[in-house]
PDB file of C-alpha atoms and ligand atoms in Angstrom:
ATOM      1  CA  UNK A 230     -21.822  -0.371 -43.728  1.00 66.00           C
ATOM      2  CA  UNK A 231     -18.830   1.307 -42.146  1.00 63.00           C
ATOM      3  CA  UNK A 232     -17.876   4.907 -42.854  1.00 59.00           C
ATOM      4  CA  UNK A 233     -14.903   6.963 -41.713  1.00 56.00           C
ATOM      5  CA  UNK A 234     -15.990  10.264 -40.166  1.00 60.00           C
ATOM      6  CA  UNK A 235     -14.015  13.527 -40.421  1.00 62.00           C
ATOM      7  CA  UNK A 236     -12.031  12.718 -37.276  1.00 64.00           C
ATOM      8  CA  UNK A 237     -11.179   9.296 -38.762  1.00 61.00           C
ATOM      9  CA  UNK A 238     -13.428   7.413 -36.307  1.00 67.00           C
ATOM     10  CA  UNK A 239     -15.406   4.536 -37.751  1.00 68.00           C
ATOM     11  CA  UNK A 240     -19.154   4.883 -37.726  1.00 76.00           C
ATOM     12  CA  UNK A 241     -21.526   1.999 -38.327  1.00 84.00           C
ATOM     13  CA  UNK A 242     -24.511   2.650 -40.539  1.00 90.00           C
ATOM     14  CA  UNK A 243     -27.428   0.260 -40.853  1.00 95.00           C
ATOM     15  CA  UNK A 244     -27.428  -1.757 -44.078  1.00 96.00           C
ATOM     16  CA  UNK A 245     -30.247  -0.735 -46.418  1.00 96.00           C
ATOM     17  CA  UNK A 246     -29.940  -3.392 -49.155  1.00 97.00           C
ATOM     18  CA  UNK A 247     -29.852  -7.185 -49.221  1.00 97.00           C
ATOM     19  CA  UNK A 248     -26.136  -7.251 -50.146  1.00 97.00           C
ATOM     20  CA  UNK A 249     -23.826  -6.956 -47.141  1.00 96.00           C
ATOM     21  CA  UNK A 250     -20.096  -6.699 -47.686  1.00 93.00           C
ATOM     22  CA  UNK A 251     -17.863  -6.056 -44.697  1.00 90.00           C
ATOM     23  CA  UNK A 252     -14.108  -5.583 -45.172  1.00 86.00           C
ATOM     24  CA  UNK A 253     -13.119  -6.994 -41.785  1.00 87.00           C
ATOM     25  CA  UNK A 254     -14.583  -9.344 -39.171  1.00 90.00           C
ATOM     26  CA  UNK A 255     -14.484  -6.735 -36.440  1.00 90.00           C
ATOM     27  CA  UNK A 256     -15.354  -3.063 -35.955  1.00 88.00           C
ATOM     28  CA  UNK A 257     -14.331  -0.506 -33.339  1.00 87.00           C
ATOM     29  CA  UNK A 258     -11.499  -0.740 -30.810  1.00 85.00           C
ATOM     30  CA  UNK A 259     -12.574  -3.886 -28.945  1.00 91.00           C
ATOM     31  CA  UNK A 260     -12.759  -7.464 -30.255  1.00 92.00           C
ATOM     32  CA  UNK A 261     -16.195  -9.002 -30.922  1.00 95.00           C
ATOM     33  CA  UNK A 262     -15.599 -12.746 -30.873  1.00 96.00           C
ATOM     34  CA  UNK A 263     -12.168 -13.904 -31.965  1.00 96.00           C
ATOM     35  CA  UNK A 264     -11.153 -13.291 -35.559  1.00 92.00           C
ATOM     36  CA  UNK A 265      -8.708 -16.194 -35.269  1.00 92.00           C
ATOM     37  CA  UNK A 266     -11.602 -18.607 -34.617  1.00 94.00           C
ATOM     38  CA  UNK A 267     -12.230 -20.847 -37.612  1.00 91.00           C
ATOM     39  CA  UNK A 268     -15.655 -19.829 -38.952  1.00 92.00           C
ATOM     40  CA  UNK A 269     -16.043 -16.637 -36.907  1.00 94.00           C
ATOM     41  CA  UNK A 270     -19.045 -14.485 -37.893  1.00 96.00           C
ATOM     42  CA  UNK A 271     -18.480 -10.915 -39.097  1.00 95.00           C
ATOM     43  CA  UNK A 272     -19.512  -8.812 -36.093  1.00 96.00           C
ATOM     44  CA  UNK A 273     -21.249  -6.317 -38.427  1.00 95.00           C
ATOM     45  CA  UNK A 274     -23.794  -8.981 -39.396  1.00 97.00           C
ATOM     46  CA  UNK A 275     -24.910  -9.382 -35.805  1.00 98.00           C
ATOM     47  CA  UNK A 276     -24.774  -5.614 -35.135  1.00 97.00           C
ATOM     48  CA  UNK A 277     -27.100  -4.942 -38.086  1.00 97.00           C
ATOM     49  CA  UNK A 278     -29.578  -7.604 -36.999  1.00 98.00           C
ATOM     50  CA  UNK A 279     -29.687  -6.513 -33.375  1.00 98.00           C
ATOM     51  CA  UNK A 280     -30.223  -2.902 -34.417  1.00 97.00           C
ATOM     52  CA  UNK A 281     -33.260  -3.864 -36.446  1.00 97.00           C
ATOM     53  CA  UNK A 282     -34.873  -6.650 -34.443  1.00 98.00           C
ATOM     54  CA  UNK A 283     -34.220  -5.886 -30.763  1.00 98.00           C
ATOM     55  CA  UNK A 284     -34.684  -3.130 -28.219  1.00 95.00           C
ATOM     56  CA  UNK A 285     -32.637  -2.531 -25.018  1.00 93.00           C
ATOM     57  CA  UNK A 286     -32.898  -5.241 -22.387  1.00 94.00           C
ATOM     58  CA  UNK A 287     -34.312  -7.818 -24.831  1.00 98.00           C
ATOM     59  CA  UNK A 288     -33.027 -11.380 -24.469  1.00 98.00           C
ATOM     60  CA  UNK A 289     -30.841 -12.579 -27.342  1.00 98.00           C
ATOM     61  CA  UNK A 290     -29.749 -16.227 -27.714  1.00 98.00           C
ATOM     62  CA  UNK A 291     -27.071 -17.779 -29.905  1.00 98.00           C
ATOM     63  CA  UNK A 292     -27.299 -21.609 -29.690  1.00 98.00           C
ATOM     64  CA  UNK A 293     -23.957 -22.147 -31.529  1.00 98.00           C
ATOM     65  CA  UNK A 294     -22.014 -19.100 -30.508  1.00 98.00           C
ATOM     66  CA  UNK A 295     -18.434 -20.227 -31.325  1.00 98.00           C
ATOM     67  CA  UNK A 296     -15.991 -17.571 -30.170  1.00 97.00           C
ATOM     68  CA  UNK A 297     -18.758 -15.410 -28.654  1.00 98.00           C
ATOM     69  CA  UNK A 298     -19.298 -12.682 -31.282  1.00 98.00           C
ATOM     70  CA  UNK A 299     -23.026 -12.487 -30.507  1.00 98.00           C
ATOM     71  CA  UNK A 300     -22.335 -12.112 -26.782  1.00 98.00           C
ATOM     72  CA  UNK A 301     -19.902  -9.237 -27.317  1.00 98.00           C
ATOM     73  CA  UNK A 302     -22.064  -7.326 -29.781  1.00 97.00           C
ATOM     74  CA  UNK A 303     -25.255  -7.818 -27.743  1.00 97.00           C
ATOM     75  CA  UNK A 304     -23.684  -6.686 -24.469  1.00 96.00           C
ATOM     76  CA  UNK A 305     -22.430  -3.477 -26.062  1.00 95.00           C
ATOM     77  CA  UNK A 306     -25.990  -2.750 -27.167  1.00 95.00           C
ATOM     78  CA  UNK A 307     -27.361  -3.203 -23.610  1.00 95.00           C
ATOM     79  CA  UNK A 308     -29.091  -6.466 -24.407  1.00 98.00           C
ATOM     80  CA  UNK A 309     -29.324  -9.559 -22.256  1.00 98.00           C
ATOM     81  CA  UNK A 310     -27.619 -12.428 -24.029  1.00 98.00           C
ATOM     82  CA  UNK A 311     -27.027 -16.171 -23.627  1.00 98.00           C
ATOM     83  CA  UNK A 312     -24.448 -17.917 -25.761  1.00 98.00           C
ATOM     84  CA  UNK A 313     -24.342 -21.715 -25.967  1.00 98.00           C
ATOM     85  CA  UNK A 314     -21.965 -24.024 -27.804  1.00 98.00           C
ATOM     86  CA  UNK A 315     -21.242 -27.754 -27.793  1.00 98.00           C
ATOM     87  CA  UNK A 316     -17.563 -26.888 -27.238  1.00 97.00           C
ATOM     88  CA  UNK A 317     -17.369 -23.577 -25.338  1.00 98.00           C
ATOM     89  CA  UNK A 318     -14.471 -21.407 -26.465  1.00 97.00           C
ATOM     90  CA  UNK A 319     -14.542 -19.116 -23.422  1.00 97.00           C
ATOM     91  CA  UNK A 320     -15.924 -19.068 -19.884  1.00 97.00           C
ATOM     92  CA  UNK A 321     -19.072 -17.038 -20.532  1.00 98.00           C
ATOM     93  CA  UNK A 322     -20.307 -19.578 -23.116  1.00 98.00           C
ATOM     94  CA  UNK A 323     -22.570 -22.319 -21.713  1.00 98.00           C
ATOM     95  CA  UNK A 324     -21.923 -25.886 -22.837  1.00 98.00           C
ATOM     96  CA  UNK A 325     -25.066 -27.174 -24.551  1.00 98.00           C
ATOM     97  CA  UNK A 326     -26.293 -29.109 -27.563  1.00 98.00           C
ATOM     98  CA  UNK A 327     -28.389 -26.795 -29.759  1.00 98.00           C
ATOM     99  CA  UNK A 328     -30.864 -29.605 -30.402  1.00 98.00           C
ATOM    100  CA  UNK A 329     -32.172 -29.151 -26.843  1.00 98.00           C
ATOM    101  CA  UNK A 330     -31.945 -25.609 -25.493  1.00 98.00           C
ATOM    102  CA  UNK A 331     -32.436 -25.308 -21.695  1.00 98.00           C
ATOM    103  CA  UNK A 332     -34.864 -22.370 -21.847  1.00 98.00           C
ATOM    104  CA  UNK A 333     -38.631 -22.121 -21.379  1.00 98.00           C
ATOM    105  CA  UNK A 334     -40.851 -21.786 -24.451  1.00 97.00           C
ATOM    106  CA  UNK A 335     -41.774 -18.272 -25.679  1.00 97.00           C
ATOM    107  CA  UNK A 336     -39.132 -16.446 -23.624  1.00 98.00           C
ATOM    108  CA  UNK A 337     -36.543 -15.183 -26.125  1.00 98.00           C
ATOM    109  CA  UNK A 338     -36.672 -11.963 -28.176  1.00 98.00           C
ATOM    110  CA  UNK A 339     -34.124 -12.743 -30.888  1.00 98.00           C
ATOM    111  CA  UNK A 340     -32.002 -15.712 -31.992  1.00 98.00           C
ATOM    112  CA  UNK A 341     -28.898 -15.524 -34.133  1.00 98.00           C
ATOM    113  CA  UNK A 342     -27.202 -18.679 -35.390  1.00 98.00           C
ATOM    114  CA  UNK A 343     -24.225 -19.293 -37.687  1.00 98.00           C
ATOM    115  CA  UNK A 344     -24.264 -23.077 -37.962  1.00 98.00           C
ATOM    116  CA  UNK A 345     -21.805 -25.469 -39.603  1.00 96.00           C
ATOM    117  CA  UNK A 346     -22.726 -26.001 -43.241  1.00 93.00           C
ATOM    118  CA  UNK A 347     -20.994 -29.346 -43.695  1.00 93.00           C
ATOM    119  CA  UNK A 348     -17.934 -31.093 -42.268  1.00 92.00           C
ATOM    120  CA  UNK A 349     -15.522 -28.670 -43.973  1.00 87.00           C
ATOM    121  CA  UNK A 350     -14.358 -26.949 -40.741  1.00 89.00           C
ATOM    122  CA  UNK A 351     -13.067 -28.679 -37.625  1.00 93.00           C
ATOM    123  CA  UNK A 352     -14.568 -26.794 -34.685  1.00 95.00           C
ATOM    124  CA  UNK A 353     -13.753 -29.252 -31.905  1.00 94.00           C
ATOM    125  CA  UNK A 354     -13.360 -32.937 -31.091  1.00 94.00           C
ATOM    126  CA  UNK A 355     -16.831 -33.100 -29.547  1.00 96.00           C
ATOM    127  CA  UNK A 356     -18.706 -36.103 -30.965  1.00 96.00           C
ATOM    128  CA  UNK A 357     -22.028 -34.158 -30.994  1.00 97.00           C
ATOM    129  CA  UNK A 358     -20.669 -31.337 -33.159  1.00 98.00           C
ATOM    130  CA  UNK A 359     -23.009 -31.120 -36.174  1.00 97.00           C
ATOM    131  CA  UNK A 360     -19.983 -29.945 -38.149  1.00 97.00           C
ATOM    132  CA  UNK A 361     -18.808 -33.566 -38.179  1.00 97.00           C
ATOM    133  CA  UNK A 362     -21.681 -34.596 -40.453  1.00 96.00           C
ATOM    134  CA  UNK A 363     -21.151 -33.971 -44.191  1.00 95.00           C
ATOM    135  CA  UNK A 364     -23.969 -32.141 -45.962  1.00 95.00           C
ATOM    136  CA  UNK A 365     -24.026 -34.974 -48.519  1.00 94.00           C
ATOM    137  CA  UNK A 366     -25.715 -36.979 -45.742  1.00 95.00           C
ATOM    138  CA  UNK A 367     -29.431 -36.150 -45.189  1.00 96.00           C
ATOM    139  CA  UNK A 368     -28.781 -36.574 -41.468  1.00 97.00           C
ATOM    140  CA  UNK A 369     -27.010 -33.207 -41.540  1.00 97.00           C
ATOM    141  CA  UNK A 370     -30.278 -31.463 -42.467  1.00 97.00           C
ATOM    142  CA  UNK A 371     -32.308 -33.562 -40.034  1.00 98.00           C
ATOM    143  CA  UNK A 372     -30.072 -32.441 -37.164  1.00 98.00           C
ATOM    144  CA  UNK A 373     -30.319 -28.780 -38.226  1.00 98.00           C
ATOM    145  CA  UNK A 374     -34.095 -29.207 -38.305  1.00 98.00           C
ATOM    146  CA  UNK A 375     -34.031 -30.222 -34.635  1.00 98.00           C
ATOM    147  CA  UNK A 376     -32.153 -26.977 -33.893  1.00 98.00           C
ATOM    148  CA  UNK A 377     -34.695 -24.949 -35.916  1.00 98.00           C
ATOM    149  CA  UNK A 378     -37.586 -26.488 -33.931  1.00 97.00           C
ATOM    150  CA  UNK A 379     -35.893 -25.539 -30.659  1.00 98.00           C
ATOM    151  CA  UNK A 380     -35.350 -21.983 -31.874  1.00 98.00           C
ATOM    152  CA  UNK A 381     -39.027 -21.740 -32.762  1.00 98.00           C
ATOM    153  CA  UNK A 382     -40.011 -23.097 -29.361  1.00 98.00           C
ATOM    154  CA  UNK A 383     -37.933 -20.633 -27.301  1.00 98.00           C
ATOM    155  CA  UNK A 384     -38.783 -17.522 -29.383  1.00 98.00           C
ATOM    156  CA  UNK A 385     -41.671 -15.343 -28.274  1.00 97.00           C
ATOM    157  CA  UNK A 386     -44.490 -15.130 -30.860  1.00 96.00           C
ATOM    158  CA  UNK A 387     -43.894 -12.545 -33.605  1.00 96.00           C
ATOM    159  CA  UNK A 388     -40.165 -12.344 -32.799  1.00 98.00           C
ATOM    160  CA  UNK A 389     -37.313 -12.861 -35.264  1.00 98.00           C
ATOM    161  CA  UNK A 390     -34.390 -15.157 -35.856  1.00 98.00           C
ATOM    162  CA  UNK A 391     -31.516 -15.029 -38.364  1.00 98.00           C
ATOM    163  CA  UNK A 392     -29.546 -18.017 -39.678  1.00 98.00           C
ATOM    164  CA  UNK A 393     -26.262 -17.637 -41.562  1.00 98.00           C
ATOM    165  CA  UNK A 394     -25.276 -20.520 -43.839  1.00 97.00           C
ATOM    166  CA  UNK A 395     -23.224 -21.185 -46.975  1.00 95.00           C
ATOM    167  CA  UNK A 396     -23.378 -23.635 -49.879  1.00 94.00           C
ATOM    168  CA  UNK A 397     -20.953 -26.472 -50.453  1.00 91.00           C
ATOM    169  CA  UNK A 398     -18.796 -27.470 -53.415  1.00 87.00           C
ATOM    170  CA  UNK A 399     -16.145 -30.189 -53.469  1.00 81.00           C
ATOM    171  CA  UNK A 400     -14.513 -31.804 -56.474  1.00 78.00           C
ATOM    172  CA  UNK A 401     -15.719 -35.295 -55.551  1.00 76.00           C
ATOM    173  CA  UNK A 402     -19.269 -34.385 -54.442  1.00 74.00           C
ATOM    174  CA  UNK A 403     -19.926 -31.330 -56.675  1.00 83.00           C
ATOM    175  CA  UNK A 404     -22.426 -28.695 -55.623  1.00 89.00           C
ATOM    176  CA  UNK A 405     -24.824 -29.079 -52.689  1.00 92.00           C
ATOM    177  CA  UNK A 406     -27.298 -26.167 -52.338  1.00 95.00           C
ATOM    178  CA  UNK A 407     -27.116 -26.178 -48.546  1.00 96.00           C
ATOM    179  CA  UNK A 408     -28.611 -22.685 -48.376  1.00 97.00           C
ATOM    180  CA  UNK A 409     -31.702 -23.579 -50.425  1.00 97.00           C
ATOM    181  CA  UNK A 410     -32.219 -26.763 -48.424  1.00 97.00           C
ATOM    182  CA  UNK A 411     -31.965 -24.945 -45.098  1.00 98.00           C
ATOM    183  CA  UNK A 412     -34.290 -22.176 -46.355  1.00 98.00           C
ATOM    184  CA  UNK A 413     -36.881 -24.777 -47.335  1.00 97.00           C
ATOM    185  CA  UNK A 414     -36.566 -26.470 -43.955  1.00 97.00           C
ATOM    186  CA  UNK A 415     -36.836 -23.174 -42.028  1.00 98.00           C
ATOM    187  CA  UNK A 416     -39.923 -22.170 -44.022  1.00 97.00           C
ATOM    188  CA  UNK A 417     -41.780 -25.046 -42.342  1.00 95.00           C
ATOM    189  CA  UNK A 418     -41.422 -23.354 -38.963  1.00 96.00           C
ATOM    190  CA  UNK A 419     -41.086 -19.638 -39.681  1.00 97.00           C
ATOM    191  CA  UNK A 420     -42.384 -16.923 -41.973  1.00 97.00           C
ATOM    192  CA  UNK A 421     -39.538 -15.800 -44.271  1.00 97.00           C
ATOM    193  CA  UNK A 422     -38.871 -12.079 -43.844  1.00 98.00           C
ATOM    194  CA  UNK A 423     -35.909 -11.576 -46.184  1.00 98.00           C
ATOM    195  CA  UNK A 424     -32.748 -13.157 -47.542  1.00 98.00           C
ATOM    196  CA  UNK A 425     -29.448 -11.281 -47.305  1.00 98.00           C
ATOM    197  CA  UNK A 426     -26.353 -12.124 -49.311  1.00 98.00           C
ATOM    198  CA  UNK A 427     -23.246 -11.707 -47.119  1.00 96.00           C
ATOM    199  CA  UNK A 428     -20.003 -11.472 -49.091  1.00 95.00           C
ATOM    200  CA  UNK A 429     -17.379 -13.965 -47.924  1.00 91.00           C
ATOM    201  CA  UNK A 430     -13.931 -12.632 -47.267  1.00 84.00           C
ATOM    202  CA  UNK A 431     -10.809 -13.826 -45.480  1.00 70.00           C
ATOM    203  CA  UNK A 432     -11.372 -17.485 -46.280  1.00 72.00           C
ATOM    204  CA  UNK A 433      -8.421 -19.805 -46.820  1.00 74.00           C
ATOM    205  CA  UNK A 434      -9.342 -20.366 -50.478  1.00 75.00           C
ATOM    206  CA  UNK A 435      -9.103 -16.637 -51.220  1.00 78.00           C
ATOM    207  CA  UNK A 436      -5.632 -17.004 -52.744  1.00 86.00           C
ATOM    208  CA  UNK A 437      -4.259 -16.505 -56.249  1.00 88.00           C
ATOM    209  CA  UNK A 438      -3.694 -20.241 -56.572  1.00 90.00           C
ATOM    210  CA  UNK A 439      -7.346 -21.104 -55.800  1.00 88.00           C
ATOM    211  CA  UNK A 440      -8.683 -18.417 -58.139  1.00 91.00           C
ATOM    212  CA  UNK A 441      -6.432 -19.794 -60.883  1.00 93.00           C
ATOM    213  CA  UNK A 442      -7.645 -23.351 -60.237  1.00 91.00           C
ATOM    214  CA  UNK A 443     -11.288 -22.216 -60.306  1.00 90.00           C
ATOM    215  CA  UNK A 444     -10.805 -20.718 -63.782  1.00 94.00           C
ATOM    216  CA  UNK A 445      -8.678 -23.550 -65.079  1.00 94.00           C
ATOM    217  CA  UNK A 446     -10.853 -26.435 -63.847  1.00 89.00           C
ATOM    218  CA  UNK A 447     -14.184 -24.697 -64.394  1.00 90.00           C
ATOM    219  CA  UNK A 448     -15.609 -24.406 -60.888  1.00 89.00           C
ATOM    220  CA  UNK A 449     -16.537 -21.482 -58.640  1.00 91.00           C
ATOM    221  CA  UNK A 450     -15.197 -20.552 -55.231  1.00 90.00           C
ATOM    222  CA  UNK A 451     -17.887 -19.735 -52.693  1.00 91.00           C
ATOM    223  CA  UNK A 452     -18.303 -15.946 -52.745  1.00 92.00           C
ATOM    224  CA  UNK A 453     -21.208 -15.410 -50.334  1.00 95.00           C
ATOM    225  CA  UNK A 454     -23.299 -16.815 -47.521  1.00 96.00           C
ATOM    226  CA  UNK A 455     -27.052 -16.607 -47.085  1.00 98.00           C
ATOM    227  CA  UNK A 456     -28.524 -14.827 -44.113  1.00 98.00           C
ATOM    228  CA  UNK A 457     -32.120 -15.964 -43.672  1.00 98.00           C
ATOM    229  CA  UNK A 458     -34.258 -13.642 -41.583  1.00 98.00           C
ATOM    230  CA  UNK A 459     -37.384 -15.375 -40.321  1.00 98.00           C
ATOM    231  CA  UNK A 460     -40.264 -14.606 -37.994  1.00 98.00           C
ATOM    232  CA  UNK A 461     -42.141 -16.858 -35.608  1.00 97.00           C
ATOM    233  CA  UNK A 462     -45.853 -16.560 -36.267  1.00 92.00           C
ATOM    234  CA  UNK A 463     -48.615 -18.180 -34.288  1.00 78.00           C
ATOM    235  CA  UNK A 464     -49.005 -21.082 -36.660  1.00 70.00           C
ATOM    236  CA  UNK A 465     -46.449 -23.399 -38.222  1.00 64.00           C
ATOM    237  CA  UNK A 466     -45.827 -22.152 -41.735  1.00 60.00           C
ATOM    238  CA  UNK A 467     -46.609 -25.314 -43.724  1.00 55.00           C
TER     239      UNK A 467
HETATM  240  C1  SAM B 174     -19.677 -21.189 -37.559  1.00 65.32           C
HETATM  241  S1  SAM B 174     -19.318 -21.562 -35.896  1.00 65.32           S
HETATM  242  C2  SAM B 174     -20.057 -20.217 -35.032  1.00 65.32           C
HETATM  243  C3  SAM B 174     -19.230 -18.970 -35.104  1.00 65.32           C
HETATM  244  C4  SAM B 174     -19.633 -17.896 -34.120  1.00 65.32           C
HETATM  245  N1  SAM B 174     -20.860 -17.239 -34.525  1.00 65.32           N
HETATM  246  C5  SAM B 174     -18.516 -16.903 -33.934  1.00 65.32           C
HETATM  247  O1  SAM B 174     -18.675 -15.744 -34.359  1.00 65.32           O
HETATM  248  O2  SAM B 174     -17.464 -17.268 -33.425  1.00 65.32           O
HETATM  249  C6  SAM B 174     -20.383 -22.917 -35.556  1.00 65.32           C
HETATM  250  C7  SAM B 174     -20.355 -23.379 -34.115  1.00 65.32           C
HETATM  251  O3  SAM B 174     -21.350 -24.403 -33.967  1.00 65.32           O
HETATM  252  C8  SAM B 174     -20.952 -25.206 -32.881  1.00 65.32           C
HETATM  253  N2  SAM B 174     -21.751 -26.438 -32.856  1.00 65.32           N
HETATM  254  C9  SAM B 174     -21.690 -27.493 -33.708  1.00 65.32           C
HETATM  255  N3  SAM B 174     -22.578 -28.449 -33.345  1.00 65.32           N
HETATM  256  C10 SAM B 174     -23.229 -27.975 -32.256  1.00 65.32           C
HETATM  257  C11 SAM B 174     -24.271 -28.498 -31.442  1.00 65.32           C
HETATM  258  N4  SAM B 174     -24.804 -29.708 -31.650  1.00 65.32           N
HETATM  259  N5  SAM B 174     -24.716 -27.721 -30.414  1.00 65.32           N
HETATM  260  C12 SAM B 174     -24.171 -26.512 -30.167  1.00 65.32           C
HETATM  261  N6  SAM B 174     -23.153 -25.977 -30.887  1.00 65.32           N
HETATM  262  C13 SAM B 174     -22.691 -26.695 -31.945  1.00 65.32           C
HETATM  263  C14 SAM B 174     -19.455 -25.404 -33.134  1.00 65.32           C
HETATM  264  O4  SAM B 174     -18.796 -25.830 -31.971  1.00 65.32           O
HETATM  265  C15 SAM B 174     -19.044 -23.992 -33.627  1.00 65.32           C
HETATM  266  O5  SAM B 174     -18.518 -23.251 -32.582  1.00 65.32           O
END
């Protein structure tokens, strides 16, 4: 939640419900990630999570950190942070495939990940980008499962991770409940803590024409993403 104080400065307040709706991608005077990056995460999402699940000097990892939003938010909060991506967008992002993270087991305090949720966005030309696999193909979920296993491995016991993901609808393939499928997969490795609904804004389909089409042709535009908050316990969950 963002409020304007008397002197017109923005103040961030911790979210208290499971519905998060942020008007802009960024907060404050400095950029957090790049709001021109296709698929950038709202910086408030990461800010809220880090406030709740980390303490100063903790190690935060984002295995698919895109334009670096997690790095920027974490550094401002005096956290140690490592951001990986298959196609690094800036110099402080380490090139790596999220299916094999080069960190020792049980060493990380918090993981945030905003993964592709089908092949709807072109992130890069890299052949190992999971965003090249359509979610209509079971392989998509198998590859995300490899990432989930790595996240579980690197997290310290009892620590938390959060995974942002959206559902998929296309005229030719209809609805794929990507969120439910990923939740089910994650529940094998983690204890579910909560599910947040993050309102989607600033997407290319948020135009009068698309809203008209949705009404006329009887379909829905995607209005939210799921944010799954999960905890690593000592045993696998199922
Ligand atoms: C939704 S974007 C992340 C956005 C980011 N949180 C931000 O705020 O800019 C998903 C990212 O996953 C990356 N990615 C896709 N497949 C990957 C893989 N196998 N390993 C690591 N990163 C991958 C893409 O390159 C893309 O940058």
